[in-house]
Amino acid sequence: MAEKTIREIAKLCADCGTCQSACPVYQAELTEPNSPRGKVNLAKALADGRLAPNSRNRRLLYQCLVCGGCEHACPQGVEFTRMMIEQRNRAAAGRRIPWLKKFALFFYQGFILRRVLWLPRLLARTPLKRRLSLPAFQKAELKKIVGRDHDREYDILLFPGCVFTYFYPQRTIDIKALLEKQGFRVLYPPGLQCCGFPYLSQGWGDKFAALKKKNEAVFRKFHFNRIVVPCSTGVLAFRKYYELPGIEVFELGDFMFRHCRDAAIDPGFVNCFQGPFTYHDPCHNLKSLKLQKEARHFLGQFGGRFRDDESALCCGFGGIFKVGFPSTAKKILNRKSAKLDELGAAAVVTSCPGCYMQLKENLDVPVYFFSDVFKKQ
Ligand code: SF4
Ligand code: SF4
């Protein structure tokens, strides 16, 4: 850890417990070791050598979505995410990645999908469908939108992320078209890899470093000065853990709000369902990037058809969290689902590919991505 040690971060904790109400895992399990405060105290004890690492405390370290909720709520400024990532990297050092997590990471990042297109169809008939939130396989020719002009000056490099590249490729095509419609020259380059955050947050820093190196090599081949990512986790990875001098990184909604505030919404969007729709705030959007008004600027234009959900409840996806802790993830999703029922939401819009997949594949109401609310032509 470059700037601060685990001990320095953890000692800021005043044991006040303010973070508990912001923590989806604590709210689901209601046990102190599963609260952010419990995890800070665990990190302190491990760092001081008062506790030796064992399977129980290692499991507790991983029973966290790294959603940033506690950090957002903490009056003491405890850098929980940074501390947790460092702690996990120490815990994982020299250990093998468990096969199920390895499989899930490979799967979500499409390493398997690229080669074996029949696999998702087969898995969709097994209990893994719910466990992995498997979507139906979507056919879309991403090759057609790949840009290879190394001499051209682009305004934006579009980094769609793994979920939109491999599971919902049409979303990538739509987002590129949306940005081009606003007058930008958009590059979707070949050779992009996962941003690496799922590896970093699990403690596998060497895998993260390898992916980062490959992405930076792709970036160096082209001329652009902005990266737009329809995923705040990717934005965090680029802003905090990559070296990208002279390049600004934006989450899609943030970019639309700052640069295309007058972009036309599609009034016909609300004809796809009956009743009000709401917005699901992805944790990293709200709690880490502090994006709250950006998407609402556009969604509010649907007037009474938009019913705001101010609960900030998590969806329970958390990258591969739901693979390791399916029962906790289900409890978290159930709270979200109950909130949607209470609001009478007939549809949900969100702006994180992971939340989109989790909600779309598990809820009974239609789920849309933020870019769907804009006019296509
Ligand atoms: S809110 Fe911050 S200071 Fe209070 S218990 Fe949680 S981590 Fe510690
Ligand atoms: S990062 Fe999220 S899940 Fe983890 S302890 Fe903090 S609030 Fe809870």
Coordinates of C-alpha atoms and ligand atoms in Angstrom, one line a residue:
M1 CA 0.0 0.0 0.0
A2 CA 1.6 3.2 -1.2
E3 CA 0.4 6.0 1.1
K4 CA -1.0 4.5 4.3
T5 CA -0.7 1.2 6.1
I6 CA -3.7 -0.8 7.2
R7 CA -2.9 0.1 10.8
E8 CA -2.9 3.9 10.0
I9 CA -6.2 3.7 8.2
A10 CA -7.8 1.5 10.9
K11 CA -6.7 3.6 13.8
L12 CA -9.0 6.4 12.6
C13 CA -12.0 4.3 13.4
A14 CA -13.8 5.6 16.5
D15 CA -16.0 2.5 16.9
C16 CA -19.0 4.7 16.5
G17 CA -21.0 2.2 14.4
T18 CA -22.4 4.9 12.0
C19 CA -21.3 2.7 9.1
Q20 CA -23.6 -0.2 10.1
S21 CA -26.8 1.3 8.7
A22 CA -25.0 1.9 5.3
C23 CA -23.6 -1.7 5.1
P24 CA -25.8 -4.1 3.0
V25 CA -23.9 -7.1 4.5
Y26 CA -24.5 -6.0 8.1
Q27 CA -28.1 -5.2 7.3
A28 CA -28.6 -8.7 5.9
E29 CA -26.7 -10.7 8.6
L30 CA -27.0 -8.4 11.6
T31 CA -23.8 -9.7 13.3
E32 CA -21.0 -7.5 14.5
P33 CA -18.2 -9.4 12.8
N34 CA -20.0 -8.7 9.5
S35 CA -20.3 -5.0 10.1
P36 CA -17.7 -2.6 8.7
R37 CA -16.6 -1.8 12.2
G38 CA -16.1 -5.5 12.9
K39 CA -14.0 -5.7 9.8
V40 CA -11.9 -2.7 10.7
N41 CA -11.3 -4.3 14.1
L42 CA -10.4 -7.6 12.4
A43 CA -8.0 -5.8 10.1
K44 CA -6.4 -4.1 13.1
A45 CA -6.0 -7.4 15.0
L46 CA -4.5 -9.1 12.0
A47 CA -2.1 -6.2 11.3
D48 CA -1.0 -6.1 15.0
G49 CA -0.5 -9.9 15.1
R50 CA -3.2 -10.3 17.9
L51 CA -5.0 -12.6 15.6
A52 CA -3.4 -15.2 13.2
P53 CA -5.0 -15.5 9.8
N54 CA -7.3 -18.5 9.6
S55 CA -10.2 -19.7 7.4
R56 CA -12.9 -18.0 9.6
N57 CA -11.4 -14.6 9.6
R58 CA -10.4 -14.9 5.9
R59 CA -14.0 -15.7 5.1
L60 CA -15.1 -12.6 7.0
L61 CA -12.7 -10.5 5.0
Y62 CA -14.4 -11.6 1.8
Q63 CA -17.9 -11.2 3.1
C64 CA -17.9 -7.6 1.9
L65 CA -19.1 -6.2 -1.4
V66 CA -16.4 -3.5 -1.4
C67 CA -19.3 -1.2 -2.2
G68 CA -18.0 1.8 -0.4
G69 CA -21.2 2.4 1.6
C70 CA -19.3 2.4 5.0
E71 CA -16.7 4.8 3.6
H72 CA -19.4 7.2 2.4
A73 CA -21.1 7.1 5.8
C74 CA -18.0 7.2 8.0
P75 CA -17.5 10.6 9.9
Q76 CA -13.9 9.7 10.6
G77 CA -12.8 9.3 6.9
V78 CA -11.7 5.6 7.3
E79 CA -10.6 4.6 3.8
F80 CA -12.3 1.2 4.1
T81 CA -12.0 0.2 0.4
R82 CA -8.3 0.8 0.3
M83 CA -7.8 -1.0 3.6
M84 CA -9.9 -4.0 2.5
I85 CA -8.1 -4.4 -0.8
E86 CA -4.7 -4.3 0.9
Q87 CA -5.9 -6.7 3.5
R88 CA -7.2 -9.2 0.9
N89 CA -4.0 -8.9 -1.1
R90 CA -2.1 -9.9 2.0
A91 CA -4.5 -12.7 2.8
A92 CA -4.3 -14.0 -0.8
A93 CA -0.5 -13.9 -1.1
G94 CA 0.8 -17.3 -2.0
R95 CA -2.6 -18.9 -2.0
R96 CA -4.4 -20.4 -4.9
I97 CA -7.6 -18.8 -6.3
P98 CA -10.5 -21.1 -5.3
W99 CA -11.8 -22.9 -8.4
L100 CA -15.4 -21.5 -8.2
K101 CA -14.2 -17.9 -7.9
K102 CA -11.7 -18.5 -10.7
F103 CA -14.5 -20.0 -12.9
A104 CA -16.8 -17.1 -12.1
L105 CA -14.1 -14.5 -12.9
F106 CA -13.3 -16.3 -16.2
F107 CA -16.9 -16.6 -17.0
Y108 CA -18.0 -13.0 -16.2
Q109 CA -15.0 -11.8 -18.2
G110 CA -16.0 -13.9 -21.2
F111 CA -12.7 -15.8 -21.5
I112 CA -14.8 -18.9 -21.8
L113 CA -17.6 -17.2 -23.8
R114 CA -15.3 -16.1 -26.5
R115 CA -14.4 -19.7 -27.2
V116 CA -17.4 -21.8 -26.1
L117 CA -20.7 -20.1 -27.1
W118 CA -22.8 -23.1 -26.2
L119 CA -21.7 -23.0 -22.5
P120 CA -24.1 -20.3 -21.2
R121 CA -27.0 -22.1 -22.8
L122 CA -26.0 -25.3 -21.1
L123 CA -25.4 -23.6 -17.7
A124 CA -28.7 -21.8 -18.0
R125 CA -30.4 -25.2 -17.5
T126 CA -28.6 -25.8 -14.2
P127 CA -28.8 -24.2 -10.7
L128 CA -25.8 -22.1 -11.7
K129 CA -28.2 -19.9 -13.7
R130 CA -29.5 -18.2 -10.5
R131 CA -26.1 -18.4 -8.7
L132 CA -24.3 -16.6 -11.6
S133 CA -27.3 -14.5 -12.8
L134 CA -26.8 -15.9 -16.2
P135 CA -28.4 -14.0 -19.0
A136 CA -29.6 -15.5 -22.3
F137 CA -26.8 -15.2 -24.9
Q138 CA -27.2 -12.1 -27.0
K139 CA -26.0 -12.1 -30.6
A140 CA -24.5 -8.8 -31.7
E141 CA -21.6 -8.1 -34.0
L142 CA -19.2 -6.0 -31.9
K143 CA -16.6 -6.5 -34.7
K144 CA -18.5 -4.0 -36.8
I145 CA -17.9 -1.1 -34.4
V146 CA -14.2 -1.7 -33.7
G147 CA -12.0 1.2 -34.6
R148 CA -8.5 0.7 -35.7
D149 CA -7.4 4.1 -37.0
H150 CA -4.2 4.8 -35.2
D151 CA -3.7 8.3 -36.7
R152 CA -7.2 9.7 -36.1
E153 CA -7.9 12.0 -33.2
Y154 CA -10.8 10.6 -31.2
D155 CA -12.8 12.5 -28.6
I156 CA -13.6 9.4 -26.5
L157 CA -12.4 5.9 -26.0
L158 CA -15.4 3.8 -25.0
F159 CA -14.5 1.1 -22.5
P160 CA -17.7 -1.0 -22.2
G161 CA -16.4 -3.5 -19.5
C162 CA -16.8 -7.2 -19.5
V163 CA -20.5 -7.6 -18.8
F164 CA -21.5 -5.4 -21.8
T165 CA -18.8 -6.9 -24.0
Y166 CA -19.7 -10.5 -23.6
F167 CA -23.3 -10.8 -22.2
Y168 CA -25.1 -7.8 -23.6
P169 CA -23.0 -6.6 -26.6
Q170 CA -25.9 -4.7 -28.1
R171 CA -25.6 -2.3 -25.1
T172 CA -22.0 -1.5 -26.2
I173 CA -23.3 -0.8 -29.8
D174 CA -26.1 1.4 -28.4
I175 CA -23.8 3.4 -26.1
K176 CA -21.3 4.1 -28.9
A177 CA -24.2 5.3 -31.1
L178 CA -25.6 7.5 -28.3
L179 CA -22.2 9.2 -27.8
E180 CA -21.7 9.6 -31.6
K181 CA -25.2 11.1 -31.9
Q182 CA -24.0 13.8 -29.5
G183 CA -21.3 14.7 -32.0
F184 CA -18.3 12.9 -30.5
R185 CA -15.7 10.8 -32.4
V186 CA -15.9 7.5 -30.4
L187 CA -13.3 4.8 -30.5
Y188 CA -14.0 1.2 -29.4
P189 CA -10.6 -0.3 -29.9
P190 CA -9.7 -4.0 -30.3
G191 CA -7.9 -5.9 -27.5
L192 CA -9.5 -4.4 -24.4
Q193 CA -9.3 -6.6 -21.3
C194 CA -11.2 -6.5 -18.0
C195 CA -10.3 -3.3 -16.1
G196 CA -9.0 -5.7 -13.4
F197 CA -11.0 -4.4 -10.4
P198 CA -12.7 -7.8 -9.7
Y199 CA -9.2 -9.3 -9.3
L200 CA -7.8 -6.3 -7.3
S201 CA -10.8 -6.3 -4.9
Q202 CA -10.4 -10.1 -4.3
G203 CA -6.7 -9.6 -3.4
W204 CA -5.1 -10.9 -6.6
G205 CA -3.0 -7.9 -7.3
D206 CA -0.7 -9.7 -9.8
K207 CA -3.6 -10.6 -12.1
F208 CA -4.8 -7.0 -11.9
A209 CA -1.3 -5.8 -12.8
A210 CA -1.2 -8.0 -15.9
L211 CA -4.6 -6.8 -17.1
K212 CA -3.7 -3.2 -16.5
K213 CA -0.6 -3.6 -18.5
K214 CA -2.5 -5.0 -21.5
N215 CA -5.1 -2.2 -21.3
E216 CA -2.5 0.5 -21.1
A217 CA -0.8 -1.0 -24.1
V218 CA -4.0 -0.7 -26.1
F219 CA -4.6 2.9 -24.9
R220 CA -1.1 3.9 -26.0
K221 CA -1.8 3.0 -29.6
F222 CA -4.5 5.6 -30.1
H223 CA -5.1 9.3 -29.8
F224 CA -7.9 10.3 -27.4
N225 CA -8.1 12.3 -24.1
R226 CA -11.3 10.9 -22.5
I227 CA -12.4 7.4 -21.5
V228 CA -16.1 6.9 -21.0
V229 CA -17.1 3.8 -19.0
P230 CA -20.7 2.8 -18.5
C231 CA -19.6 1.3 -15.1
S232 CA -18.5 3.2 -12.1
T233 CA -16.3 0.3 -10.9
G234 CA -14.3 0.6 -14.1
V235 CA -14.1 4.4 -13.5
L236 CA -12.7 3.7 -10.0
A237 CA -10.1 1.3 -11.3
F238 CA -8.9 3.7 -13.9
R239 CA -8.9 6.8 -11.7
K240 CA -7.3 5.1 -8.7
Y241 CA -5.1 2.3 -10.0
Y242 CA -4.0 3.2 -13.5
E243 CA -1.5 5.7 -14.7
L244 CA -3.3 7.7 -17.4
P245 CA -1.6 11.1 -17.7
G246 CA -3.7 13.7 -19.6
I247 CA -6.7 11.4 -19.9
E248 CA -10.0 12.1 -18.1
V249 CA -12.2 9.2 -17.1
F250 CA -16.0 9.5 -16.9
E251 CA -18.9 7.3 -15.9
L252 CA -21.4 7.4 -18.8
G253 CA -24.2 9.3 -16.9
D254 CA -21.7 11.8 -15.5
F255 CA -20.3 12.4 -19.0
M256 CA -23.8 12.9 -20.4
F257 CA -24.7 15.3 -17.6
R258 CA -21.5 17.4 -18.0
H259 CA -21.2 17.4 -21.7
C260 CA -24.6 16.6 -23.2
R261 CA -27.1 18.0 -20.7
D262 CA -29.6 18.8 -23.4
A263 CA -29.5 15.3 -25.0
A264 CA -33.1 14.3 -26.0
I265 CA -34.8 11.6 -24.0
D266 CA -37.1 9.3 -25.8
P267 CA -40.7 10.0 -24.7
G268 CA -41.7 6.6 -26.1
F269 CA -39.5 4.8 -23.5
V270 CA -42.2 4.7 -21.0
N271 CA -44.6 3.1 -23.4
C272 CA -42.7 -0.2 -23.0
F273 CA -44.4 -0.8 -19.6
Q274 CA -47.4 0.3 -17.6
G275 CA -47.0 2.4 -14.5
P276 CA -44.1 4.2 -12.8
F277 CA -40.4 3.3 -13.2
T278 CA -37.6 4.0 -10.8
Y279 CA -33.8 4.2 -10.7
H280 CA -31.5 1.9 -9.0
D281 CA -28.4 3.7 -7.7
P282 CA -25.3 1.5 -8.2
C283 CA -23.2 1.5 -5.0
H284 CA -20.0 2.7 -6.7
N285 CA -21.9 5.5 -8.5
L286 CA -23.5 6.9 -5.4
K287 CA -21.1 6.1 -2.6
S288 CA -17.7 6.2 -4.3
L289 CA -18.1 8.6 -7.2
K290 CA -20.9 10.6 -5.5
L291 CA -23.1 10.6 -8.6
Q292 CA -26.7 11.2 -7.6
K293 CA -28.2 14.0 -9.6
E294 CA -26.6 13.1 -13.0
A295 CA -28.9 10.2 -14.1
R296 CA -31.9 11.9 -12.4
H297 CA -31.5 15.0 -14.5
F298 CA -32.6 12.9 -17.5
L299 CA -35.0 10.5 -15.7
G300 CA -36.8 13.4 -14.1
Q301 CA -37.9 14.6 -17.6
F302 CA -40.4 11.7 -17.6
G303 CA -42.4 13.6 -15.0
G304 CA -44.8 11.5 -13.0
R305 CA -43.8 8.3 -14.6
F306 CA -40.4 8.5 -12.7
R307 CA -40.7 7.6 -9.1
D308 CA -37.5 8.1 -7.2
D309 CA -36.0 5.4 -4.9
E310 CA -33.9 7.3 -2.4
S311 CA -33.2 4.1 -0.3
A312 CA -29.7 3.6 -1.9
L313 CA -30.2 -0.1 -1.3
C314 CA -27.6 -2.4 -2.8
C315 CA -28.7 -5.2 -5.4
G316 CA -26.3 -7.8 -3.9
F317 CA -24.2 -8.5 -7.0
G318 CA -20.8 -7.2 -5.9
G319 CA -18.8 -8.7 -8.7
I320 CA -18.3 -12.3 -7.6
F321 CA -19.6 -11.7 -4.1
K322 CA -22.8 -13.5 -4.9
V323 CA -20.8 -16.5 -6.0
G324 CA -19.1 -16.8 -2.6
F325 CA -22.0 -15.7 -0.4
P326 CA -25.2 -16.6 -2.3
S327 CA -27.4 -16.5 0.8
T328 CA -26.2 -13.0 1.9
A329 CA -26.5 -11.8 -1.7
K330 CA -30.1 -13.1 -1.8
K331 CA -31.1 -11.4 1.4
I332 CA -29.7 -8.1 0.0
L333 CA -31.5 -8.6 -3.2
N334 CA -34.8 -9.4 -1.4
R335 CA -34.5 -6.1 0.5
K336 CA -34.1 -4.2 -2.8
S337 CA -37.0 -6.1 -4.3
A338 CA -39.3 -5.3 -1.4
K339 CA -38.4 -1.7 -1.7
L340 CA -39.3 -1.8 -5.4
D341 CA -42.7 -3.4 -4.5
E342 CA -43.3 -0.7 -1.9
L343 CA -42.6 2.0 -4.6
G344 CA -44.9 0.2 -7.0
A345 CA -42.2 0.3 -9.6
A346 CA -43.3 -1.3 -12.9
A347 CA -39.7 -1.1 -14.3
V348 CA -36.2 -0.2 -13.2
V349 CA -33.4 1.8 -14.8
T350 CA -29.9 1.4 -13.7
S351 CA -26.4 2.5 -14.8
C352 CA -24.1 -0.3 -13.8
P353 CA -23.7 -3.5 -16.0
G354 CA -23.4 -5.7 -12.9
C355 CA -26.5 -4.3 -11.2
Y356 CA -28.3 -4.5 -14.6
M357 CA -27.4 -8.2 -14.9
Q358 CA -28.4 -8.9 -11.3
L359 CA -31.7 -7.1 -11.5
K360 CA -32.6 -8.1 -15.0
E361 CA -32.0 -11.8 -14.4
N362 CA -33.7 -11.9 -11.0
L363 CA -36.6 -9.5 -10.9
D364 CA -40.0 -9.9 -12.3
V365 CA -40.2 -6.3 -13.7
P366 CA -38.4 -5.2 -16.8
V367 CA -34.9 -3.7 -16.2
Y368 CA -33.3 -1.1 -18.5
F369 CA -29.9 0.5 -18.8
F370 CA -29.5 4.3 -18.5
S371 CA -28.7 4.7 -22.2
D372 CA -32.1 3.2 -23.1
V373 CA -33.9 6.4 -22.1
F374 CA -32.4 8.5 -25.0
K375 CA -33.7 9.0 -28.5
K376 CA -32.0 6.6 -30.9
Q377 CA -32.5 8.6 -34.1
Ligands
SF4_1 S1 -18.4 4.9 10.8 FE1 -16.1 4.9 10.6 S2 -15.4 5.5 12.6 FE2 -17.5 4.8 12.9 S3 -17.3 2.5 13.3 FE3 -17.6 2.7 11.1 S4 -15.5 2.8 10.3 FE4 -15.3 3.2 12.5
SF4_2 S1 -17.7 -2.0 1.6 FE1 -19.9 -2.2 1.6 S2 -20.3 -4.4 2.1 FE2 -18.2 -3.9 2.7 S3 -18.3 -3.4 4.8 FE3 -18.4 -1.4 3.7 S4 -20.6 -1.1 3.4 FE4 -20.3 -3.2 4.1

